[in-house]
Tab-separated table of C-alpha atoms and ligand atoms in Angstrom:
chain	number	residue	atom	x	y	z
R	1	ARG	CA	1.311	-36.323	-16.274
R	2	MET	CA	-0.589	-33.288	-14.970
R	3	TYR	CA	2.094	-32.872	-12.378
R	4	LYS	CA	4.808	-32.856	-15.003
R	5	ARG	CA	3.032	-30.221	-17.067
R	6	GLN	CA	2.643	-27.972	-14.060
R	7	MET	CA	6.296	-28.302	-13.233
R	8	MET	CA	7.175	-27.248	-16.758
R	9	CYS	CA	5.125	-24.090	-16.360
R	10	ARG	CA	6.737	-23.300	-13.054
R	11	ARG	CA	10.212	-23.707	-14.456
R	12	ASP	CA	9.319	-21.634	-17.513
R	13	ILE	CA	8.114	-18.702	-15.499
R	14	ASP	CA	11.168	-18.897	-13.241
R	15	VAL	CA	13.489	-17.639	-15.976
R	16	HIS	CA	11.933	-14.247	-15.218
R	17	ASN	CA	13.012	-14.185	-11.583
R	18	VAL	CA	16.287	-12.497	-12.433
R	19	PRO	CA	14.780	-9.566	-14.367
R	20	PHE	CA	11.992	-9.120	-11.792
R	21	LEU	CA	14.489	-8.996	-8.952
R	22	ALA	CA	16.613	-6.560	-10.960
R	23	ILE	CA	13.600	-4.246	-11.322
R	24	TYR	CA	12.921	-4.551	-7.589
R	25	GLU	CA	16.543	-3.711	-6.728
R	26	SER	CA	16.529	-0.710	-9.049
R	27	LEU	CA	13.484	0.732	-7.255
R	28	ILE	CA	14.906	0.542	-3.714
R	29	PRO	CA	15.742	4.024	-2.416
R	30	PRO	CA	19.482	4.485	-1.838
R	31	GLU	CA	20.741	5.139	1.683
R	32	GLU	CA	21.568	8.793	0.925
R	33	GLU	CA	17.931	9.419	0.023
R	34	LYS	CA	16.849	8.059	3.423
R	35	LEU	CA	19.378	10.387	5.071
R	36	LYS	CA	17.963	13.375	3.213
R	37	GLN	CA	14.467	12.460	4.372
R	38	LYS	CA	15.684	12.372	7.973
R	39	GLN	CA	17.365	15.722	7.467
R	40	LEU	CA	14.114	17.264	6.235
R	41	VAL	CA	12.102	15.776	9.096
R	42	ALA	CA	14.625	17.168	11.599
R	43	LEU	CA	14.208	20.619	10.065
R	44	LEU	CA	10.411	20.357	10.214
R	45	GLU	CA	10.560	19.225	13.846
R	46	LYS	CA	12.662	22.234	14.736
R	47	LEU	CA	10.251	24.660	13.077
R	48	VAL	CA	7.113	23.052	14.473
R	49	SER	CA	8.373	22.834	18.045
R	50	LYS	CA	8.891	26.603	18.182
R	51	GLU	CA	5.156	27.101	17.787
R	52	TRP	CA	3.896	23.889	19.421
R	53	PRO	CA	6.494	22.583	21.928
R	54	THR	CA	4.574	19.402	22.737
R	55	ALA	CA	3.626	18.480	19.164
R	56	LYS	CA	5.170	15.426	17.540
R	57	LEU	CA	5.935	14.539	13.941
R	58	PHE	CA	5.449	11.037	12.596
R	59	LEU	CA	6.387	9.682	9.197
R	60	TYR	CA	3.749	7.525	7.567
R	61	GLY	CA	2.939	6.128	4.140
R	62	SER	CA	5.574	4.721	1.843
R	63	CYS	CA	8.546	6.553	3.374
R	64	ALA	CA	7.920	4.623	6.599
R	65	ASN	CA	6.097	1.422	5.666
R	66	SER	CA	9.086	0.039	3.695
R	67	PHE	CA	7.115	0.020	0.432
R	68	GLY	CA	8.528	3.323	-0.779
R	69	VAL	CA	10.385	3.382	-4.059
R	70	SER	CA	13.211	5.756	-4.859
R	71	LYS	CA	12.280	9.453	-5.273
R	72	SER	CA	8.922	9.232	-3.508
R	73	ASP	CA	7.398	12.165	-1.715
R	74	ILE	CA	7.221	11.839	2.041
R	75	ASP	CA	4.085	11.820	4.170
R	76	VAL	CA	4.262	13.439	7.596
R	77	CYS	CA	1.662	13.579	10.346
R	78	LEU	CA	1.684	16.373	12.887
R	79	ALA	CA	0.254	15.102	16.175
R	80	ILE	CA	-1.001	18.031	18.146
R	81	GLU	CA	-3.418	18.571	21.009
R	82	GLU	CA	-5.167	21.838	20.281
R	83	ALA	CA	-8.738	21.102	21.199
R	84	ASP	CA	-9.836	24.662	20.579
R	85	MET	CA	-8.513	24.871	17.022
R	86	ASP	CA	-9.951	23.183	13.971
R	87	LYS	CA	-7.791	21.386	11.469
R	88	SER	CA	-7.915	24.007	8.761
R	89	LYS	CA	-6.778	26.697	11.204
R	90	ILE	CA	-3.839	24.536	12.236
R	91	ILE	CA	-3.059	23.899	8.568
R	92	MET	CA	-2.999	27.647	7.848
R	93	LYS	CA	-0.829	28.355	10.866
R	94	LEU	CA	1.546	25.553	9.926
R	95	ALA	CA	1.798	26.853	6.364
R	96	ASP	CA	2.669	30.277	7.774
R	97	ILE	CA	5.426	28.884	9.953
R	98	LEU	CA	6.951	26.889	7.128
R	99	GLN	CA	6.624	29.684	4.605
R	100	SER	CA	8.813	31.934	6.690
R	101	ASP	CA	11.672	29.474	6.534
R	102	ASN	CA	13.255	28.902	3.137
R	103	LEU	CA	10.977	26.062	2.082
R	104	GLN	CA	9.409	26.316	-1.360
R	105	ASN	CA	5.905	25.967	-2.799
R	106	VAL	CA	4.252	25.913	0.598
R	107	GLN	CA	0.534	25.367	-0.012
R	108	ALA	CA	-2.251	24.936	2.515
R	109	LEU	CA	-4.941	22.619	1.126
R	110	THR	CA	-7.626	23.173	3.717
R	111	ARG	CA	-10.544	21.888	1.696
R	112	ALA	CA	-9.131	18.508	0.654
R	113	ARG	CA	-10.724	15.335	2.075
R	114	VAL	CA	-7.621	15.111	4.239
R	115	PRO	CA	-6.428	18.726	4.750
R	116	ILE	CA	-2.671	19.026	4.239
R	117	VAL	CA	0.222	21.404	3.832
R	118	LYS	CA	2.357	20.662	0.783
R	119	LEU	CA	5.916	21.835	0.441
R	120	MET	CA	9.226	21.293	-1.294
R	121	ASP	CA	12.590	21.498	0.405
R	122	PRO	CA	15.127	23.030	-2.014
R	123	VAL	CA	18.092	21.692	-0.022
R	124	THR	CA	17.159	18.003	-0.315
R	125	GLY	CA	14.808	18.286	-3.303
R	126	ILE	CA	12.194	16.308	-1.406
R	127	SER	CA	8.473	17.117	-1.530
R	128	CYS	CA	6.343	16.495	1.477
R	129	ASP	CA	2.692	16.439	2.556
R	130	ILE	CA	1.885	17.192	6.198
R	131	CYS	CA	-1.476	16.220	7.678
R	132	ILE	CA	-2.834	16.764	11.186
R	133	ASN	CA	-3.601	14.040	13.747
R	134	ASN	CA	-4.082	11.283	11.181
R	135	LEU	CA	-2.826	8.702	13.653
R	136	LEU	CA	-4.644	5.757	12.110
R	137	ALA	CA	-2.403	6.177	9.095
R	138	VAL	CA	0.623	6.092	11.390
R	139	VAL	CA	-0.601	2.829	12.914
R	140	ASN	CA	-1.430	1.131	9.609
R	141	THR	CA	2.002	2.206	8.400
R	142	LYS	CA	3.498	0.197	11.262
R	143	LEU	CA	1.312	-2.813	10.405
R	144	LEU	CA	2.518	-2.792	6.795
R	145	ARG	CA	6.120	-2.388	7.896
R	146	ASP	CA	5.791	-5.339	10.292
R	147	TYR	CA	4.321	-7.535	7.544
R	148	ALA	CA	7.256	-6.622	5.303
R	149	ARG	CA	9.697	-7.887	7.942
R	150	ILE	CA	8.252	-11.411	7.829
R	151	ASP	CA	9.050	-12.486	4.291
R	152	ALA	CA	11.195	-10.695	1.710
R	153	ARG	CA	8.813	-11.706	-1.080
R	154	LEU	CA	6.154	-9.270	0.136
R	155	ARG	CA	8.323	-6.233	-0.469
R	156	GLN	CA	9.456	-7.605	-3.842
R	157	LEU	CA	5.906	-8.348	-4.962
R	158	ALA	CA	4.526	-5.010	-3.742
R	159	PHE	CA	7.294	-2.991	-5.440
R	160	ILE	CA	6.585	-4.761	-8.718
R	161	ILE	CA	2.800	-4.355	-8.417
R	162	LYS	CA	3.120	-0.663	-7.478
R	163	HIS	CA	5.548	-0.106	-10.361
R	164	TRP	CA	3.115	-1.842	-12.728
R	165	ALA	CA	0.162	0.210	-11.412
R	166	LYS	CA	2.039	3.491	-11.829
R	167	SER	CA	3.256	2.566	-15.325
R	168	ARG	CA	-0.237	1.559	-16.437
R	169	GLY	CA	-1.983	4.572	-14.905
R	170	VAL	CA	-4.107	2.568	-12.470
R	171	ASN	CA	-2.695	4.096	-9.261
R	172	GLU	CA	-4.776	7.287	-9.290
R	173	THR	CA	-7.630	7.484	-6.806
R	174	TYR	CA	-8.911	10.721	-8.360
R	175	HIS	CA	-9.437	8.772	-11.592
R	176	GLY	CA	-11.228	5.950	-9.809
R	177	THR	CA	-8.346	3.516	-9.583
R	178	LEU	CA	-6.596	2.256	-6.457
R	179	SER	CA	-4.135	3.836	-4.021
R	180	SER	CA	-0.710	2.387	-3.336
R	181	TYR	CA	-1.984	1.502	0.108
R	182	ALA	CA	-4.762	-0.599	-1.441
R	183	TYR	CA	-2.299	-2.431	-3.697
R	184	VAL	CA	-0.044	-3.278	-0.755
R	185	LEU	CA	-3.051	-4.684	1.143
R	186	MET	CA	-3.894	-6.777	-1.929
R	187	CYS	CA	-0.348	-8.165	-1.912
R	188	ILE	CA	-0.446	-8.977	1.821
R	189	HIS	CA	-3.802	-10.683	1.419
R	190	TYR	CA	-2.544	-12.679	-1.553
R	191	LEU	CA	0.443	-13.977	0.426
R	192	GLN	CA	-1.772	-14.807	3.432
R	193	MET	CA	-3.909	-16.937	1.129
R	194	ARG	CA	-1.116	-18.995	-0.464
R	195	ARG	CA	-0.964	-22.638	0.633
R	196	PRO	CA	1.298	-23.074	2.477
R	197	ALA	CA	0.836	-19.473	3.621
R	198	ILE	CA	3.676	-17.041	3.048
R	199	LEU	CA	2.321	-14.528	5.578
R	200	PRO	CA	0.340	-15.083	8.789
R	201	CYS	CA	-2.616	-12.975	9.895
R	202	LEU	CA	-1.099	-10.774	12.589
R	203	GLN	CA	-4.448	-9.429	13.801
R	204	GLU	CA	-5.680	-12.959	14.557
R	205	MET	CA	-2.674	-13.737	16.731
R	206	GLU	CA	-1.858	-12.910	20.338
R	207	THR	CA	-1.850	-9.156	20.950
R	208	THR	CA	1.573	-7.711	21.644
R	209	TYR	CA	0.821	-4.205	20.415
R	210	SER	CA	-2.338	-2.284	21.097
R	211	VAL	CA	-3.372	1.347	20.729
R	212	THR	CA	-6.730	3.037	20.529
R	213	VAL	CA	-7.019	5.741	17.904
R	214	ASP	CA	-10.250	7.630	17.132
R	215	ASP	CA	-12.161	5.037	19.187
R	216	ILE	CA	-10.751	2.213	17.103
R	217	ASN	CA	-8.733	-0.408	18.926
R	218	CYS	CA	-5.752	-1.394	16.804
R	219	ALA	CA	-4.242	-4.602	18.123
R	220	TYR	CA	-1.996	-7.242	16.627
R	221	PHE	CA	1.065	-9.398	17.078
R	222	ASP	CA	4.034	-7.176	16.274
R	223	GLN	CA	6.951	-9.302	17.505
R	224	VAL	CA	7.422	-10.694	14.042
R	225	GLU	CA	11.092	-11.519	14.601
R	226	LYS	CA	9.801	-14.362	16.779
R	227	LEU	CA	8.019	-15.952	13.809
R	228	GLY	CA	11.319	-17.185	12.415
R	229	ASP	CA	11.219	-18.025	8.735
R	230	PHE	CA	7.425	-18.191	8.595
R	231	GLY	CA	6.965	-18.709	4.865
R	232	HIS	CA	9.722	-21.271	4.305
R	233	HIS	CA	7.315	-24.154	3.601
R	234	ASN	CA	6.248	-22.291	0.499
R	235	ASN	CA	8.995	-21.996	-2.100
R	236	GLU	CA	7.144	-19.994	-4.721
R	237	THR	CA	9.399	-17.529	-6.488
R	238	ILE	CA	8.758	-13.884	-7.244
R	239	ALA	CA	7.919	-14.610	-10.896
R	240	GLN	CA	5.350	-17.213	-9.847
R	241	LEU	CA	3.837	-14.834	-7.322
R	242	VAL	CA	3.530	-11.949	-9.776
R	243	TRP	CA	1.848	-14.299	-12.213
R	244	GLY	CA	-0.448	-15.719	-9.532
R	245	PHE	CA	-1.374	-12.277	-8.252
R	246	PHE	CA	-2.546	-11.085	-11.654
R	247	TYR	CA	-4.184	-14.409	-12.391
R	248	TYR	CA	-6.163	-14.154	-9.162
R	249	TRP	CA	-7.422	-10.610	-9.849
R	250	ALA	CA	-8.088	-11.379	-13.532
R	251	TYR	CA	-9.891	-14.714	-13.290
R	252	CYS	CA	-10.472	-15.903	-9.722
R	253	HIS	CA	-11.677	-13.043	-7.520
R	254	ASP	CA	-15.427	-13.027	-6.942
R	255	TYR	CA	-16.094	-9.339	-7.554
R	256	ALA	CA	-19.817	-9.733	-6.931
R	257	ASN	CA	-19.605	-11.186	-3.416
R	258	ALA	CA	-16.119	-11.102	-1.952
R	259	VAL	CA	-14.248	-8.649	0.242
R	260	ILE	CA	-10.550	-9.147	0.802
R	261	SER	CA	-9.593	-8.768	4.440
R	262	VAL	CA	-6.060	-8.590	5.774
R	263	ARG	CA	-7.592	-8.342	9.253
R	264	ALA	CA	-9.282	-11.743	8.936
R	265	GLY	CA	-6.547	-13.231	6.753
R	266	SER	CA	-9.211	-14.494	4.375
R	267	ILE	CA	-12.041	-13.567	2.053
R	268	ILE	CA	-15.198	-12.367	3.762
R	269	SER	CA	-18.579	-11.711	2.217
R	270	LYS	CA	-19.973	-8.363	1.091
R	271	ARG	CA	-23.223	-9.414	2.718
R	272	GLU	CA	-21.811	-9.581	6.229
R	273	LYS	CA	-20.447	-6.039	5.813
R	274	ASP	CA	-23.562	-4.735	4.142
R	275	TRP	CA	-21.501	-3.693	1.160
R	276	THR	CA	-23.905	-5.197	-1.343
R	277	ARG	CA	-25.370	-2.007	-2.699
R	278	ARG	CA	-24.306	1.497	-3.518
R	279	ILE	CA	-24.515	3.881	-0.586
R	280	GLY	CA	-23.808	7.489	-1.501
R	281	ASN	CA	-20.682	7.408	-3.593
R	282	ASP	CA	-19.480	4.064	-2.251
R	283	ARG	CA	-20.222	1.485	-4.920
R	284	HIS	CA	-18.189	-1.411	-3.540
R	285	LEU	CA	-17.313	-2.795	-6.985
R	286	ILE	CA	-14.003	-4.114	-5.696
R	287	CYS	CA	-13.830	-4.476	-1.939
R	288	ILE	CA	-10.676	-4.077	0.120
R	289	GLU	CA	-11.315	-3.756	3.832
R	290	ASP	CA	-9.069	-1.405	5.778
R	291	PRO	CA	-7.376	-3.514	8.490
R	292	PHE	CA	-8.320	-1.166	11.356
R	293	GLU	CA	-11.022	1.145	10.055
R	294	THR	CA	-13.103	-1.851	9.019
R	295	SER	CA	-16.057	0.192	7.785
R	296	HIS	CA	-13.710	1.713	5.223
R	297	ASP	CA	-13.565	0.105	1.774
R	298	LEU	CA	-10.415	1.147	-0.075
R	299	GLY	CA	-12.191	0.224	-3.279
R	300	ARG	CA	-14.837	2.897	-2.701
R	301	VAL	CA	-13.175	5.202	-5.231
R	302	VAL	CA	-13.724	2.680	-8.031
R	303	ASP	CA	-16.699	3.425	-10.282
R	304	LYS	CA	-18.514	1.697	-13.128
R	305	HIS	CA	-15.977	2.868	-15.675
R	306	SER	CA	-12.778	2.403	-13.693
R	307	ILE	CA	-13.655	-1.129	-12.549
R	308	LYS	CA	-13.624	-2.090	-16.214
R	309	VAL	CA	-10.282	-0.401	-16.745
R	310	LEU	CA	-8.833	-2.171	-13.698
R	311	ARG	CA	-10.084	-5.609	-14.637
R	312	GLU	CA	-8.837	-5.227	-18.200
R	313	GLU	CA	-5.440	-4.268	-16.846
R	314	PHE	CA	-5.383	-7.332	-14.557
R	315	GLU	CA	-6.283	-9.517	-17.544
R	316	ARG	CA	-3.699	-7.880	-19.751
R	317	ALA	CA	-1.029	-8.453	-17.100
R	318	ALA	CA	-2.086	-12.066	-16.506
R	319	GLU	CA	-1.900	-12.754	-20.212
R	320	ILE	CA	1.502	-11.182	-20.589
R	321	MET	CA	2.772	-13.282	-17.673
R	322	GLN	CA	1.362	-16.385	-19.271
R	323	PHE	CA	2.347	-15.954	-22.904
R	324	ASP	CA	4.905	-13.217	-23.411
R	325	PRO	CA	8.473	-14.468	-23.727
R	326	ASN	CA	9.687	-11.203	-22.224
R	327	PRO	CA	7.012	-10.112	-19.720
R	328	CYS	CA	9.201	-7.656	-17.829
R	329	ILE	CA	9.156	-5.269	-20.777
R	330	LYS	CA	5.540	-5.479	-21.866
R	331	LEU	CA	4.128	-5.495	-18.337
R	332	PHE	CA	5.469	-2.038	-17.515
R	333	GLU	CA	4.884	-0.404	-20.890
R	334	PRO	CA	3.408	3.044	-20.271
R	335	HIS	CA	-0.285	3.226	-20.883
K	401	GTP	P1	3.255	6.055	-2.651
K	401	GTP	O1	3.204	7.477	-2.173
K	401	GTP	O2	2.508	5.839	-3.918
K	401	GTP	O3	4.619	5.496	-2.715
K	401	GTP	O4	2.526	5.149	-1.549
K	401	GTP	P2	2.020	5.397	-0.069
K	401	GTP	O5	2.238	4.127	0.688
K	401	GTP	O6	2.580	6.622	0.530
K	401	GTP	O7	0.492	5.420	-0.244
K	401	GTP	P3	-0.562	6.554	-0.302
K	401	GTP	O8	0.079	7.842	-0.695
K	401	GTP	O9	-1.662	5.955	-1.108
K	401	GTP	O10	-1.119	6.657	1.182
K	401	GTP	C1	-0.373	7.160	2.265
K	401	GTP	C2	-0.841	6.522	3.568
K	401	GTP	O11	-2.131	7.005	3.958
K	401	GTP	C3	-1.007	5.027	3.500
K	401	GTP	O12	0.195	4.350	3.646
K	401	GTP	C4	-1.935	4.783	4.666
K	401	GTP	O13	-1.168	4.726	5.847
K	401	GTP	C5	-2.802	6.023	4.735
K	401	GTP	N1	-4.212	5.791	4.327
K	401	GTP	C6	-5.232	5.452	5.148
K	401	GTP	N2	-6.387	5.370	4.531
K	401	GTP	C7	-6.149	5.641	3.271
K	401	GTP	C8	-6.987	5.705	2.129
K	401	GTP	O14	-8.207	5.503	2.141
K	401	GTP	N3	-6.389	6.017	0.982
K	401	GTP	C9	-5.063	6.268	0.930
K	401	GTP	N4	-4.516	6.550	-0.249
K	401	GTP	N5	-4.252	6.228	1.981
K	401	GTP	C10	-4.783	5.904	3.155
K	402	MG	MG1	2.790	8.623	-0.282
């Protein structure tokens, strides 16, 4: 009898697969947008190489991790070996170089936590942030991209969660809510924890890719094409996964003791990381371990007020998924 009731619920929620997939499809950047991004990067490479012939440009963040929606800004990392120059000097120099070409709104933000040059390219209409030697971000971008290649449901789920977070105003680290990067890690972790699992834990598998960046060894199994159809024993649909994701963060996550870890492919305890109390500004009210920089909690930006906002939003979303006959409208209603 229990079984029958559960099946009913599953079938009920499945009527929303079509609208959820339609939202996902509508967010995918069109091919021409990708071409324009490449065009801009080629221009930047040309300008940079005049000043620094051995420097390299890498794309990172959502334009390269496959979780970028249409019309996103692009994130670029300039890899440069100038031991005698500090980052803000390089930033100023870079801004100078770019200013002299016909790029618009070139701004050097030397005092930001991560110093960057911001600019807009009037030809393609694309905005771009350039940082210096942030190679860990380039490597975690590859990890996210490799996870996305394993099962199509990850990209679908993450697009929907990011779209929800942006619509509801809970994707703003300067207001104490979570970054897109944190939400994608939450999605990966959620799919690792399904039974049967939809995603493996690549960092627990045989190492096929290994680099050391800032003294951190980043190693994992990156030959994901060899995994075949890893998640095929689990036939949960996108509507079920969206529901389950919100349900987990609304009612099941142990905020007091648990850290989610994509690196371990499981929940680990705050105690073992010594994240049980506030240190400086890090309050550890929701704990999301960075897969490589494991001392880094992506939830560190969350404070006493914003944790409440976040949890209320998770509960609101879980309730809409459970009771609203038309969740795809209500879920994304602007805050
Ligand atoms: P959107 O721009 O919202 O589409 O997403 P994004 O994937 O570009 O994410 P975001 O702008 O939040 O971050 C850009 C990249 O910076 C991430 O993909 C990571 O590679 C890297 N990153 C590393 N550590 C952090 C961190 O603590 N916070 C954020 N926000 N990004 C980090
Ligand atoms: Mg970005």
